[in-house]
Coordinates of C-alpha atoms and ligand atoms in Angstrom, one line a residue:
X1 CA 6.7 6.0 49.4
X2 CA 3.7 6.2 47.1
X3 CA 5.0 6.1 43.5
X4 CA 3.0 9.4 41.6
X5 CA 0.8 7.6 39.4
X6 CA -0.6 5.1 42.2
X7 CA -1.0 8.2 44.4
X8 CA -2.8 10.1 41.4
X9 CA -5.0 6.8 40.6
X10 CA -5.7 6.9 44.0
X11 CA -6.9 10.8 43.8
X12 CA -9.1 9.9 40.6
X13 CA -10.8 7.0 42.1
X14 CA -11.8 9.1 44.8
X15 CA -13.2 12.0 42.2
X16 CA -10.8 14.4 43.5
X17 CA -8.7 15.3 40.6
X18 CA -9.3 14.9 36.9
X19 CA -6.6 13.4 35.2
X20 CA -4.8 14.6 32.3
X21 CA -4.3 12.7 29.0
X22 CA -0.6 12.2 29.9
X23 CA -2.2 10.5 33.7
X24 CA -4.1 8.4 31.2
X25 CA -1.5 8.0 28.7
X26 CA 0.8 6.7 31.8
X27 CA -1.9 4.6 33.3
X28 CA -3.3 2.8 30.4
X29 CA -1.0 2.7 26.8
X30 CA 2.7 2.8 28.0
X31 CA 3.4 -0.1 29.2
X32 CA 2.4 -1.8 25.7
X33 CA 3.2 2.0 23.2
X34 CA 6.1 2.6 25.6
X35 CA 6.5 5.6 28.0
X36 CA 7.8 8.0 25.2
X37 CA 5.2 6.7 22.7
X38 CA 7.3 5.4 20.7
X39 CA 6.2 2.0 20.6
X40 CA 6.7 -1.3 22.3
X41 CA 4.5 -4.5 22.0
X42 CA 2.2 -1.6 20.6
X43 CA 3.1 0.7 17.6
X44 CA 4.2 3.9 18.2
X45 CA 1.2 6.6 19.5
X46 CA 2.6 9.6 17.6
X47 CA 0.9 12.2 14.5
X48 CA 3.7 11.0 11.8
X49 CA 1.8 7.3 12.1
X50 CA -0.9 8.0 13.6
X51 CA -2.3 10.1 10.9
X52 CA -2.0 7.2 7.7
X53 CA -4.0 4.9 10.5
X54 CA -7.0 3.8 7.9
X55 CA -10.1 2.3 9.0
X56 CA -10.9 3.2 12.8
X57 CA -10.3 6.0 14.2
X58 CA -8.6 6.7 16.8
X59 CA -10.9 7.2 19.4
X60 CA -13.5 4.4 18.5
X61 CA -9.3 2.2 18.6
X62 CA -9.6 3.4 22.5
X63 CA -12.9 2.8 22.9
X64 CA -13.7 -0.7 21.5
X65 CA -10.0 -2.1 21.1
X66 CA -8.8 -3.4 17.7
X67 CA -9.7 -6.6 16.3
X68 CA -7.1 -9.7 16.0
X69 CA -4.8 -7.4 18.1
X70 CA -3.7 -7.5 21.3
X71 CA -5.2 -3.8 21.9
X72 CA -7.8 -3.7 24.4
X73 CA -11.3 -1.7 25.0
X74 CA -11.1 1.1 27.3
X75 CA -14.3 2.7 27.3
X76 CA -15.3 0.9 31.0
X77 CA -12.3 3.0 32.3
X78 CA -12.7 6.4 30.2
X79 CA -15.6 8.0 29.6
X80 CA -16.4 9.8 26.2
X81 CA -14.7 13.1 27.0
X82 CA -11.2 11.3 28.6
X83 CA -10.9 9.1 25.4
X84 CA -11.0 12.2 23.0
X85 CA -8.9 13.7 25.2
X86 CA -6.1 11.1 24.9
X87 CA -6.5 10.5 21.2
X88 CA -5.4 14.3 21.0
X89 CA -2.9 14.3 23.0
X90 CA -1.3 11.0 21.0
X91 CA -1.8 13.4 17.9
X92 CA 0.3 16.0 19.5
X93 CA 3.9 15.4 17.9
X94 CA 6.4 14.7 20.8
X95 CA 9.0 17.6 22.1
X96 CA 12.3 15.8 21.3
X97 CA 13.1 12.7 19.2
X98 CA 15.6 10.8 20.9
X99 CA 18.6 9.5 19.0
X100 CA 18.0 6.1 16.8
X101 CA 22.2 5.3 17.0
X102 CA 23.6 2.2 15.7
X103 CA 23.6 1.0 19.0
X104 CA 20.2 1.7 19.6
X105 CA 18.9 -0.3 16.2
X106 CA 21.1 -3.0 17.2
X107 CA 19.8 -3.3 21.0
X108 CA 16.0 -4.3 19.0
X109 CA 17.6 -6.6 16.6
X110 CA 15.8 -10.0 17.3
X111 CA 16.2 -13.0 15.7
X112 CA 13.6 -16.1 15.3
X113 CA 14.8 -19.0 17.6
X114 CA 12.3 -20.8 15.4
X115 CA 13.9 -20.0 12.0
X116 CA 15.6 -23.2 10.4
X117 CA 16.7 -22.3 6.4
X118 CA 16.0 -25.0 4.2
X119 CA 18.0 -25.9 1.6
X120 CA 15.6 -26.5 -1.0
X121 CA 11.9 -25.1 -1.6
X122 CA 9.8 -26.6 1.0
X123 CA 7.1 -26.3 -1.7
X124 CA 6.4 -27.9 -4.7
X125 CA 5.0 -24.2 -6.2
X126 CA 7.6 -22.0 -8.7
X127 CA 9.3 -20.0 -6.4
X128 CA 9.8 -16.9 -9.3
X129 CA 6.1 -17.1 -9.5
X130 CA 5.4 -16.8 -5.8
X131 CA 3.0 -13.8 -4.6
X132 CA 3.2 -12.0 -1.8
X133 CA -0.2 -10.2 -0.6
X134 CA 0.4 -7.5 2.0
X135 CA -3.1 -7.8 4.3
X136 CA -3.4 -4.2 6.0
X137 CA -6.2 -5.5 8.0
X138 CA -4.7 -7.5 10.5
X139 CA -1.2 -7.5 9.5
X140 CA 0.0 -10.2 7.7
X141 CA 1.1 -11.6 4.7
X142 CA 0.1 -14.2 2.9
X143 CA 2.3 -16.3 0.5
X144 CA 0.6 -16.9 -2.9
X145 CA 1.4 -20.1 -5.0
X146 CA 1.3 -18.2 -8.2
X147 CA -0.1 -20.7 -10.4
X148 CA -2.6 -22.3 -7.6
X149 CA -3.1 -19.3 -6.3
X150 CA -3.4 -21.6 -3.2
X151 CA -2.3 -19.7 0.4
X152 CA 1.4 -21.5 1.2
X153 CA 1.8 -19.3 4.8
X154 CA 0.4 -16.3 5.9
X155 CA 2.7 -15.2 8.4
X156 CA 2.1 -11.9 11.4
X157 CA 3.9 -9.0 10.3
X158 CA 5.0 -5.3 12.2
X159 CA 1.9 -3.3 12.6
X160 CA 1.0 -0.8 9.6
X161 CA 3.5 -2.5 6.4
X162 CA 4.2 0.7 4.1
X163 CA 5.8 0.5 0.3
X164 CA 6.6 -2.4 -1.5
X165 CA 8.7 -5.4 0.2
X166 CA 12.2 -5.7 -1.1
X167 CA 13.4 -9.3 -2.5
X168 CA 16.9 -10.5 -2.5
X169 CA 18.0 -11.0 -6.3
X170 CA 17.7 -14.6 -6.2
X171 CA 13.7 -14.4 -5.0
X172 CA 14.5 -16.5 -1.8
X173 CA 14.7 -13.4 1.1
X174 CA 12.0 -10.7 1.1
X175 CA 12.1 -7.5 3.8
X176 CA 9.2 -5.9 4.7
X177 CA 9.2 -2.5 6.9
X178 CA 6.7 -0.7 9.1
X179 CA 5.5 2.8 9.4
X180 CA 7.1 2.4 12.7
X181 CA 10.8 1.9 11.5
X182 CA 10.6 -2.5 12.1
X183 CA 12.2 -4.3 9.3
X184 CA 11.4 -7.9 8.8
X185 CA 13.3 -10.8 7.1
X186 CA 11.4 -13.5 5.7
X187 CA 13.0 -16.5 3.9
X188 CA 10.4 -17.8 1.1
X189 CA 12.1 -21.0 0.4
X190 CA 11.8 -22.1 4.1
X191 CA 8.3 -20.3 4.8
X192 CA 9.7 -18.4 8.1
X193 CA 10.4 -15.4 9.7
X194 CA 14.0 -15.1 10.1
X195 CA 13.8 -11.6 12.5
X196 CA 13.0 -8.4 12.7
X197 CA 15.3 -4.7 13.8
X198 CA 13.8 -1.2 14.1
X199 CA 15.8 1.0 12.1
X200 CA 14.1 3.5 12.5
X201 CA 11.3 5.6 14.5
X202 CA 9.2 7.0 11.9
X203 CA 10.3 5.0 8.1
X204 CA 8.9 5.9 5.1
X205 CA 10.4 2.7 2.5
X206 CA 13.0 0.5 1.7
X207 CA 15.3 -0.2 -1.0
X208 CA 17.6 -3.5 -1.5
X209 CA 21.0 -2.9 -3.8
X210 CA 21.9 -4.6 -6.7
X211 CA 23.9 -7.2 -5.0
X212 CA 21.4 -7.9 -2.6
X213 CA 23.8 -7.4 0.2
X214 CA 22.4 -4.3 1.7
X215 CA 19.4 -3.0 2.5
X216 CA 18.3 0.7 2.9
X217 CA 15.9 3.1 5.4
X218 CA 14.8 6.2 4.8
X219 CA 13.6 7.4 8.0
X220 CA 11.5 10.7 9.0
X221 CA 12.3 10.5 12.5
X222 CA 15.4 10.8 12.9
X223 CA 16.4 12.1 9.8
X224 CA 18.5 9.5 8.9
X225 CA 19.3 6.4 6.4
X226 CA 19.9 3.7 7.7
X227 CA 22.1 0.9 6.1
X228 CA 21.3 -2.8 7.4
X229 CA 23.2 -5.7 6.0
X230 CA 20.7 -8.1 4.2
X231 CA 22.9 -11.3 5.6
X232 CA 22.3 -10.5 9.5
X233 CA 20.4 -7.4 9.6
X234 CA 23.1 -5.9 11.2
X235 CA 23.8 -2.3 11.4
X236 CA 26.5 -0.8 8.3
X237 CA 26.1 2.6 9.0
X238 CA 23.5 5.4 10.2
X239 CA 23.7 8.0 7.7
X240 CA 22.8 11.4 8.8
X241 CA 21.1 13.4 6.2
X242 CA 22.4 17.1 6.4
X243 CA 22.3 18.9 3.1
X244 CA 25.1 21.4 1.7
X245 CA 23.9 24.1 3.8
X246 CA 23.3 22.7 6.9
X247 CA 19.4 21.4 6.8
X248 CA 18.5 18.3 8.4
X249 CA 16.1 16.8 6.0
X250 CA 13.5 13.7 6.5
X251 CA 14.0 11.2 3.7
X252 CA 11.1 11.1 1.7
X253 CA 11.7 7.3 -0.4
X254 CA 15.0 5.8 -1.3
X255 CA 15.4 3.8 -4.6
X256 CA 17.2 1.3 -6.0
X257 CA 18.9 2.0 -9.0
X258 CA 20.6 -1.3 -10.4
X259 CA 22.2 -0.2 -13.6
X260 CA 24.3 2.6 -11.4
X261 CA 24.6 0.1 -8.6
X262 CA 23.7 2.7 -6.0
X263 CA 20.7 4.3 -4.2
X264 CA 18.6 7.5 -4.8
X265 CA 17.2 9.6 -1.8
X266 CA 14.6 12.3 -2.1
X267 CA 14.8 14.6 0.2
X268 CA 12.0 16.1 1.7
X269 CA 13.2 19.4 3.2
X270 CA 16.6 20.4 1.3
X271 CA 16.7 21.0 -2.7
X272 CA 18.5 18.1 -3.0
X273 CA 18.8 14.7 -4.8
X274 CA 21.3 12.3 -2.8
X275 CA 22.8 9.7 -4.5
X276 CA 24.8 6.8 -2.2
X277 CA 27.2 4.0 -4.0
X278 CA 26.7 0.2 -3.0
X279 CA 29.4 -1.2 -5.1
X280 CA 33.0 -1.2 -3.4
X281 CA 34.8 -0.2 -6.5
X282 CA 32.7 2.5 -7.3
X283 CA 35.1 5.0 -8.9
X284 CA 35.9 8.2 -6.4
X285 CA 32.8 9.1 -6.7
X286 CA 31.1 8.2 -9.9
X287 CA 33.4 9.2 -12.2
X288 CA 32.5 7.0 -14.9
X289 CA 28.6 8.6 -14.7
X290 CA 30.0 12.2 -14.8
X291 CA 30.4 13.9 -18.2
X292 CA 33.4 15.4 -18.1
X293 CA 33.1 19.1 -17.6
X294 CA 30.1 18.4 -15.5
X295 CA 32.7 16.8 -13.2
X296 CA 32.5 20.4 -10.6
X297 CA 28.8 19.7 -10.0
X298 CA 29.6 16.9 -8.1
X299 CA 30.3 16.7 -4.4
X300 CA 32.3 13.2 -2.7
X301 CA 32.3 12.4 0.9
X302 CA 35.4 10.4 0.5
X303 CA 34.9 6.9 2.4
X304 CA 37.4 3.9 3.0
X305 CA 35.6 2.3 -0.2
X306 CA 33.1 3.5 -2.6
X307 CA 31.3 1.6 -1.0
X308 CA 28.2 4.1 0.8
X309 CA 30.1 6.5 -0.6
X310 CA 27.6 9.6 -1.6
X311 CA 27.0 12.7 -4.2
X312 CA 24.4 15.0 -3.8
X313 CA 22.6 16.5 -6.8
X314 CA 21.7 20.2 -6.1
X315 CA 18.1 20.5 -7.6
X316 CA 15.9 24.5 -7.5
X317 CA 13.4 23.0 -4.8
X318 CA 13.0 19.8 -2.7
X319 CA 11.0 16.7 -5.0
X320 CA 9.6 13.5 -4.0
X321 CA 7.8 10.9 -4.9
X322 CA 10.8 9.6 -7.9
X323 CA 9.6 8.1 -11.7
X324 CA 13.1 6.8 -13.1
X325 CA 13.5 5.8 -16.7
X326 CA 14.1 2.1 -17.5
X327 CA 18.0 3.2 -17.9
X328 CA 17.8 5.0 -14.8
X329 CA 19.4 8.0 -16.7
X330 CA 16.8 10.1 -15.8
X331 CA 14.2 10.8 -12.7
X332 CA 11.1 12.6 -13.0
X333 CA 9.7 14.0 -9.4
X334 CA 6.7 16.1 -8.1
X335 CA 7.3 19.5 -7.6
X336 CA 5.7 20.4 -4.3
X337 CA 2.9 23.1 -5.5
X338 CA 0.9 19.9 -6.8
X339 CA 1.5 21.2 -10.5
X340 CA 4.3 20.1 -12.3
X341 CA 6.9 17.3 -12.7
X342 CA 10.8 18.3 -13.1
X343 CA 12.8 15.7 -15.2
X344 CA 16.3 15.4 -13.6
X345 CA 19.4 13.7 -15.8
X346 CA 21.2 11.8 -13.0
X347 CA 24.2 11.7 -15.3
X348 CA 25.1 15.1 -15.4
X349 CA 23.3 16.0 -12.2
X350 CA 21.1 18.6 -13.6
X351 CA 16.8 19.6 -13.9
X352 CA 16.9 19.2 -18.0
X353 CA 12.7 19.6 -18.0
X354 CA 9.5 20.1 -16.7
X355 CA 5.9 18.9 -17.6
X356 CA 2.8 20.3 -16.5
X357 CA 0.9 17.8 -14.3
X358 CA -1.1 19.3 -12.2
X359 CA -3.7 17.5 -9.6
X360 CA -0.9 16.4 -7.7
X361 CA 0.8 13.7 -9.8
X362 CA 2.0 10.1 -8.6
X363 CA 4.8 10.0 -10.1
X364 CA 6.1 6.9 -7.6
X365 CA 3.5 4.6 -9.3
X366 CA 4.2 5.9 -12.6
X367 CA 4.7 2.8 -15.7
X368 CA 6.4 2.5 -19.0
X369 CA 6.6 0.8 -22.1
X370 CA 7.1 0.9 -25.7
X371 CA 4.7 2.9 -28.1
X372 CA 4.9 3.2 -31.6
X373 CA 8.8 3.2 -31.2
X374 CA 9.3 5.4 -28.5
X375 CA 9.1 4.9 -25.0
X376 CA 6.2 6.6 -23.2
X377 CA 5.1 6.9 -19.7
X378 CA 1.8 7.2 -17.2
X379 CA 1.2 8.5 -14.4
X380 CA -2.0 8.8 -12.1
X381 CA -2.8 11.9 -10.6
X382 CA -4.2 12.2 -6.7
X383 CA -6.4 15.1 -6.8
X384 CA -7.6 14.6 -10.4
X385 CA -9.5 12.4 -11.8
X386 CA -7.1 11.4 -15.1
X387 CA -3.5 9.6 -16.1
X388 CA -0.9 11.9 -18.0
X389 CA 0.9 10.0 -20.0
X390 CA 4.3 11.2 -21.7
X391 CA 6.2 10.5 -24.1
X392 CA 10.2 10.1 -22.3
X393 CA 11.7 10.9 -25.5
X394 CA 10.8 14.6 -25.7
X395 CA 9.3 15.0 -21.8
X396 CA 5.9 16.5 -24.0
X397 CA 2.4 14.9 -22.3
X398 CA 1.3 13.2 -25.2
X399 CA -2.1 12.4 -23.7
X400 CA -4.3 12.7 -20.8
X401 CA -7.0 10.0 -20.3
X402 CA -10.0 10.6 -18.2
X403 CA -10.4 8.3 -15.4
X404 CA -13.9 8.5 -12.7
X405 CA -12.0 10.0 -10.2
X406 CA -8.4 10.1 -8.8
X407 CA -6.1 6.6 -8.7
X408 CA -3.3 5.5 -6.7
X409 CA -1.5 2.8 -8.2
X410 CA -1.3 1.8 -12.3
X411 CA -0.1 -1.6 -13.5
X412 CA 0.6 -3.6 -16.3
X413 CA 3.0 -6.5 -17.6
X414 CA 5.4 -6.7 -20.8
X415 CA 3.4 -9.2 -22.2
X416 CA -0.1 -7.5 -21.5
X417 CA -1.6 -5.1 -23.8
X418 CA -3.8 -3.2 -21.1
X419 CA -2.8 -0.7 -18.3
X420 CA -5.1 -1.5 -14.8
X421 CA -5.4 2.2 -13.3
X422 CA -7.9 1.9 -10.1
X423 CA -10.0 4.4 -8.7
X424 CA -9.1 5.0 -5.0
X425 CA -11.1 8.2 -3.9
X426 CA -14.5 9.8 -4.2
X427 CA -17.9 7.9 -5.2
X428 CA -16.6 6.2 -8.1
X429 CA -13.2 4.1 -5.7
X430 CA -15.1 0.6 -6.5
X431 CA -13.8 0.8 -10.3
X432 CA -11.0 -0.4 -12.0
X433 CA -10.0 0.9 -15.6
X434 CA -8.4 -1.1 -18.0
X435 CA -6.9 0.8 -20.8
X436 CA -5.5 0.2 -23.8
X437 CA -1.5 0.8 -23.9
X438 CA -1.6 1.3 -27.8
X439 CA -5.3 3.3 -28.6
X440 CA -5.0 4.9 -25.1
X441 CA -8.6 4.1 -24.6
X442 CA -10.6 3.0 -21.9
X443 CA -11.4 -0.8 -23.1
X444 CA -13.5 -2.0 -19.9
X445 CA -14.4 -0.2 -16.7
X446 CA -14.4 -3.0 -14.0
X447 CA -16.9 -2.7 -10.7
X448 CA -16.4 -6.4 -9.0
X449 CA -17.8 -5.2 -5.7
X450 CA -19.9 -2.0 -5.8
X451 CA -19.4 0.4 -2.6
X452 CA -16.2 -1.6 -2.1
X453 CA -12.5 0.4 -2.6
X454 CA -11.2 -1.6 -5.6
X455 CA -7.3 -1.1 -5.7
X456 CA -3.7 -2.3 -7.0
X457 CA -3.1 -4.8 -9.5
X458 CA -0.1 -7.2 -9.7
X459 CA 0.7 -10.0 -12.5
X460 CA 1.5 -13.5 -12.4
X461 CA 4.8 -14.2 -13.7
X462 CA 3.5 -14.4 -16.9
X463 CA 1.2 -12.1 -17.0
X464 CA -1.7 -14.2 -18.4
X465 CA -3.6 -13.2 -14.7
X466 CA -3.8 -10.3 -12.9
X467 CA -4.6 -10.0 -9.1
X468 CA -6.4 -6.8 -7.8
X469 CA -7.0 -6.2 -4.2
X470 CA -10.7 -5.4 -3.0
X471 CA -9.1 -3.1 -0.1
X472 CA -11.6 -3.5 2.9
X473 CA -11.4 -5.1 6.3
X474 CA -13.7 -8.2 4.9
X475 CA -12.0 -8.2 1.6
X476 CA -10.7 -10.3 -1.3
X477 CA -8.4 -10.7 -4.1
X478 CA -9.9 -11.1 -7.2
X479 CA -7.8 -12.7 -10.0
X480 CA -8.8 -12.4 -13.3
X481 CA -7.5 -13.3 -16.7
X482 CA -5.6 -10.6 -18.0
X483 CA -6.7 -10.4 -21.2
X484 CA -10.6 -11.5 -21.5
X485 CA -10.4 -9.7 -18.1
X486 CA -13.0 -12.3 -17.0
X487 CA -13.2 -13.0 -13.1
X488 CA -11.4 -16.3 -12.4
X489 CA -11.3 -16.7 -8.5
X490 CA -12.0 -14.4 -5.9
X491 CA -9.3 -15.0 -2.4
X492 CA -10.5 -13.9 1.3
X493 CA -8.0 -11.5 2.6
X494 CA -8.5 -9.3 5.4
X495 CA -7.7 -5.8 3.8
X496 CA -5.4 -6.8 1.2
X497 CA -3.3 -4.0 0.2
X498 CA -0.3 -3.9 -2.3
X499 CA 0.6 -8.0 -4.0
X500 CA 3.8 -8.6 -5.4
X501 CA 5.6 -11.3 -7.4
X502 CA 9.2 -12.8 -6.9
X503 CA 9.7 -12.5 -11.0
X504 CA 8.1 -9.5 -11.8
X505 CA 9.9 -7.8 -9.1
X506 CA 13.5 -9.4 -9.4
X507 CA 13.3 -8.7 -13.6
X508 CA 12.2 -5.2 -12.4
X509 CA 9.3 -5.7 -14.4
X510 CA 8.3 -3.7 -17.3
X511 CA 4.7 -2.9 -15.5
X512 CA 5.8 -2.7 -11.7
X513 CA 6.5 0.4 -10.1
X514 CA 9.9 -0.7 -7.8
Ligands
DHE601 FE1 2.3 4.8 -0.2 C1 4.4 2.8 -2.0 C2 4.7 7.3 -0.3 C3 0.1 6.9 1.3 C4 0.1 2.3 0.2 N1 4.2 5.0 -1.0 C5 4.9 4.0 -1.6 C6 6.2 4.5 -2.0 C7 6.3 5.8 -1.5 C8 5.0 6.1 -0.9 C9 7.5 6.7 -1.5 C10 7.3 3.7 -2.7 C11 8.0 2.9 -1.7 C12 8.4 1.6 -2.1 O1 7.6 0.8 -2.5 O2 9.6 1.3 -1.9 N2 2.4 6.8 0.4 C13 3.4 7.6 0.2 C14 3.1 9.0 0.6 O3 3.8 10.0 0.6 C15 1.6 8.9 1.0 C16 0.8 9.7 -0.1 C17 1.3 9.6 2.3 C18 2.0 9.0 3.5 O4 1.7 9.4 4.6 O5 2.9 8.2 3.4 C19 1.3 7.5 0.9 N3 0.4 4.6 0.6 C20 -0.3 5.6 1.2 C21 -1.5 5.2 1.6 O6 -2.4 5.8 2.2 C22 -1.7 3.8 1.2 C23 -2.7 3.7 0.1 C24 -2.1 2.8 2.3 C25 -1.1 2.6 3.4 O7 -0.7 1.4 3.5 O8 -0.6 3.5 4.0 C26 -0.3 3.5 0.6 N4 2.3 2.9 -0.8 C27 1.2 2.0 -0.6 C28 1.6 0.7 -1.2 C29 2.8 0.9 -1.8 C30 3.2 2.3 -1.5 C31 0.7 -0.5 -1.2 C32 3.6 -0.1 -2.7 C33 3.1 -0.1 -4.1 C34 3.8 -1.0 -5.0 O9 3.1 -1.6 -5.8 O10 5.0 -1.1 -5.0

């Protein structure tokens, strides 16, 4: 018997039929992006990744293939009008989304025959001052000698890394997780990949707790967190997220927060905060946060242990995209009309305030530090071109400094006396403010590479340099010292998009957004 898609190949050759994206998509991609498009060898082929793919587009991806990939050219088997065709059917979300079970996450679970741990450093570099530069442009990473700056491995990661990688406490382990749900284990000390698992279908970031024993997924598709044990990667537990009244949400971000040894979820479709417990003796259920006659606002799943063990924290309207104070008392999150942030006290599980900030806020990259004795804030804002920056005591904007157009990520150190704030859309993305954390002034408007996006900063461990990335397919990292802000050495990287450093991450940094 002639299997269909031979028999309709045969059809097409002969000109008799025209064949349908989904005749293409069968032909051509699934064997590599799977038949349900959900990825294979290939990323998944659906809108929720599709549509953060920077760079080429879609149809010129079809057309030409990708660079240092394994994706081919197909424009001597489609013609102009088949390839748009296909790139709009793989932006068409998909009917169903199977189930991502335990048992399916565990079935992907793969580890490196190659790995060997090391005992010791195989380098002679500090490991707290080791960098990690996330290259967007062909998928890697590269492992910075922070003093040297000299390139100790650069190592293939899962296609499209999003949000910061996640470091054990001791520096040595570092996760990294794809848009497409992979998470990778890297061991730093031994310079190797020690596996990869797909917890998910559609991720959106991960968070490491305290202890460094687990590691958590917050997942659009399904909607689900998943909990992965840092030792193995194995699967702890798929956490469905349902809210109070019966509303599967997506997970927007989940964070660590250490001092309440437990994680924070933002849900994106349910007006609710969820907090989950990593510490086995956590009290019922966070008892010793509650203030006593605040004690009826809080919901317990009871578990075995306290351990994953959750609360929810009812909240007016879903928020995303968390600011926490350094106590991790309170959370500051983006109200979704673009306009204001709502300060949330985590304690008593409560909104307490909220700031105008409108143009869309960043809240996630927010900073703080001391000012004249009280502890202030900035964020960026995405549609405006300016940084807010408020003082935590009060929740009143003290300030807003104007910027030449609209940032994405701010940066500084404990022991610098500048904020970096880039510029990352509109005519003016090749510039990089620094600002004055005292004056609140604009001291020096950098412009390394004009025409060139000019983006994220990260410090040394010490903060005397500070590394930004020049955020193109044939770009750098520039590192300059922090405070002449003088050009010191400029890196090739291919796309380099978000650096981070063992020490600066691990101290939860003064300067670092986690
Ligand atoms: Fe990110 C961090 C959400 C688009 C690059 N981004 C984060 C985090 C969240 C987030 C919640 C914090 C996670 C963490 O580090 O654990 N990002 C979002 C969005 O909602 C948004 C606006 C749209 C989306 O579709 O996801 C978005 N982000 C982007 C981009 O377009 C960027 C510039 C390029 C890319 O790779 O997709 C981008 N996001 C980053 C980077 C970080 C990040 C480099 C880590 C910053 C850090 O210093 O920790």
């Amino acid at each position: 018997m002639i299997r269909p898609i031979v028999f309709s190949s045969i059809l097409l050759l002969a000109g008799i039929v025209q064949a349908d994206p989904a005749q293409h998509y069968a032909s051509y991609c699934a064997d590599c992006h799977g038949a349900d498009r959900l990825g294979g060898a290939g990323p998944a082929l659906i809108p929720q990744t599709l549509k953060r793919m920077r760079g080429p587009n879609l149809e010129g991806v079809i057309a030409n293939g990708r660079a240092a990939t394994q994706m081919p050219a197909f424009n001597a088997e489609l013609d102009a009008q088949a390839i748009t065709d296909l790139a709009t059917y793989l932006k068409t979300p998909l009917d169903t989304v199977p189930d991502w079970t335990s048992a399916h996450i565990t079935e992907t679970l793969w580890r490196d025959p190659g790995y060997r741990p090391a005992d010791a450093p195989v380098f002679d570099a500090d490991p707290m001052n080791i960098t990690l530069v996330v290259e967007t442009g062909d998928h890697h990473v590269s492992v910075l000698d922070g003093d040297t700056f000299d390139v100790l491995d650069r190592f293939e990661t899962p296609f499209a890394v999003h949000g910061g990688p996640k470091f054990t406490p001791d520096g040595r382990y570092v996760f990294i997780m794809s848009r497409d749900g992979w998470v990778q284990k890297y061991d730093i000390w031994s310079l190797q990949q020690v596996g990869r698992v797909r917890a998910g279908l559609n991720s959106r970031n991960i968070a490491i707790s305290r202890d460094g024993k687990h590691l958590a997924v917050a997942n659009y598709l399904p909607m689900t967190l998943t909990l992965l044990s840092t030792a193995d990667l194995s699967v702890e537990r798929v956490m469905p997220v349902i809210s109070k009244s019966g509303v599967h949400s997506r997970v927007s971000a989940v964070y660590q927060a250490p001092q309440r040894d437990s994680f924070i979820l933002a849900l994106k479709d349910a007006p609710e905060i969820w907090e989950v417990a990593t510490d086995p003796d956590a009290d019922p259920v966070y008892e010793g946060f509650v203030h006593s006659q605040e004690k009826d606002m809080i919901e317990a799943i009871p578990s075995s242990e306290g351990l994953f063990a959750r609360r929810r924290i009812e909240i007016a309207e879903p928020l995303d995209d968390f600011f926490f104070t350094d106590d991790y008392r309170h959370l500051v999150g983006a109200a979704r009309d673009g306009k204001r942030g709502v300060v949330v006290n985590l304690n008593v599980g409560r909104e307490i305030a909220e700031l105008p900030l409108p143009g869309m806020p960043h809240l996630g990259s927010g900073i703080s530090w001391e000012r004249d004795g009280r502890r202030v804030m900035a964020t960026p804002h995405l549609k405006e071109g300016r940084l807010s920056v408020i003082d935590t005591g009060n929740w009143r904007v003290l300030k807003s400094i104007d910027t030449d157009g609209p940032g994405f990520f701010l940066r500084s150190h404990e022991n610098s006396p500048y904020i970096w704030a880039d510029v990352f859309f509109g005519p003016n993305r090749d510039v990089m403010h620094v600002i004055d954390k005292q004056s609140l002034e604009v001291v020096k408007t950098l412009r390394p590479e004009p025409g060139a996006t000019v983006a994220h900063v990260e410090f040394t461990r010490d903060g005397s340099r500070a590394l930004v990335s020049v955020w193109e397919d044939d770009g750098a990292v520039i590192v300059y010292d922090a405070n002449t802000l003088k050009e010191l050495r400029r890196l090739p990287m291919r796309k380099p998009s978000g650096k981070y450093n063992v020490f600066n991450k691990i101290t939860f940094s003064e300067g670092t957004s986690h």
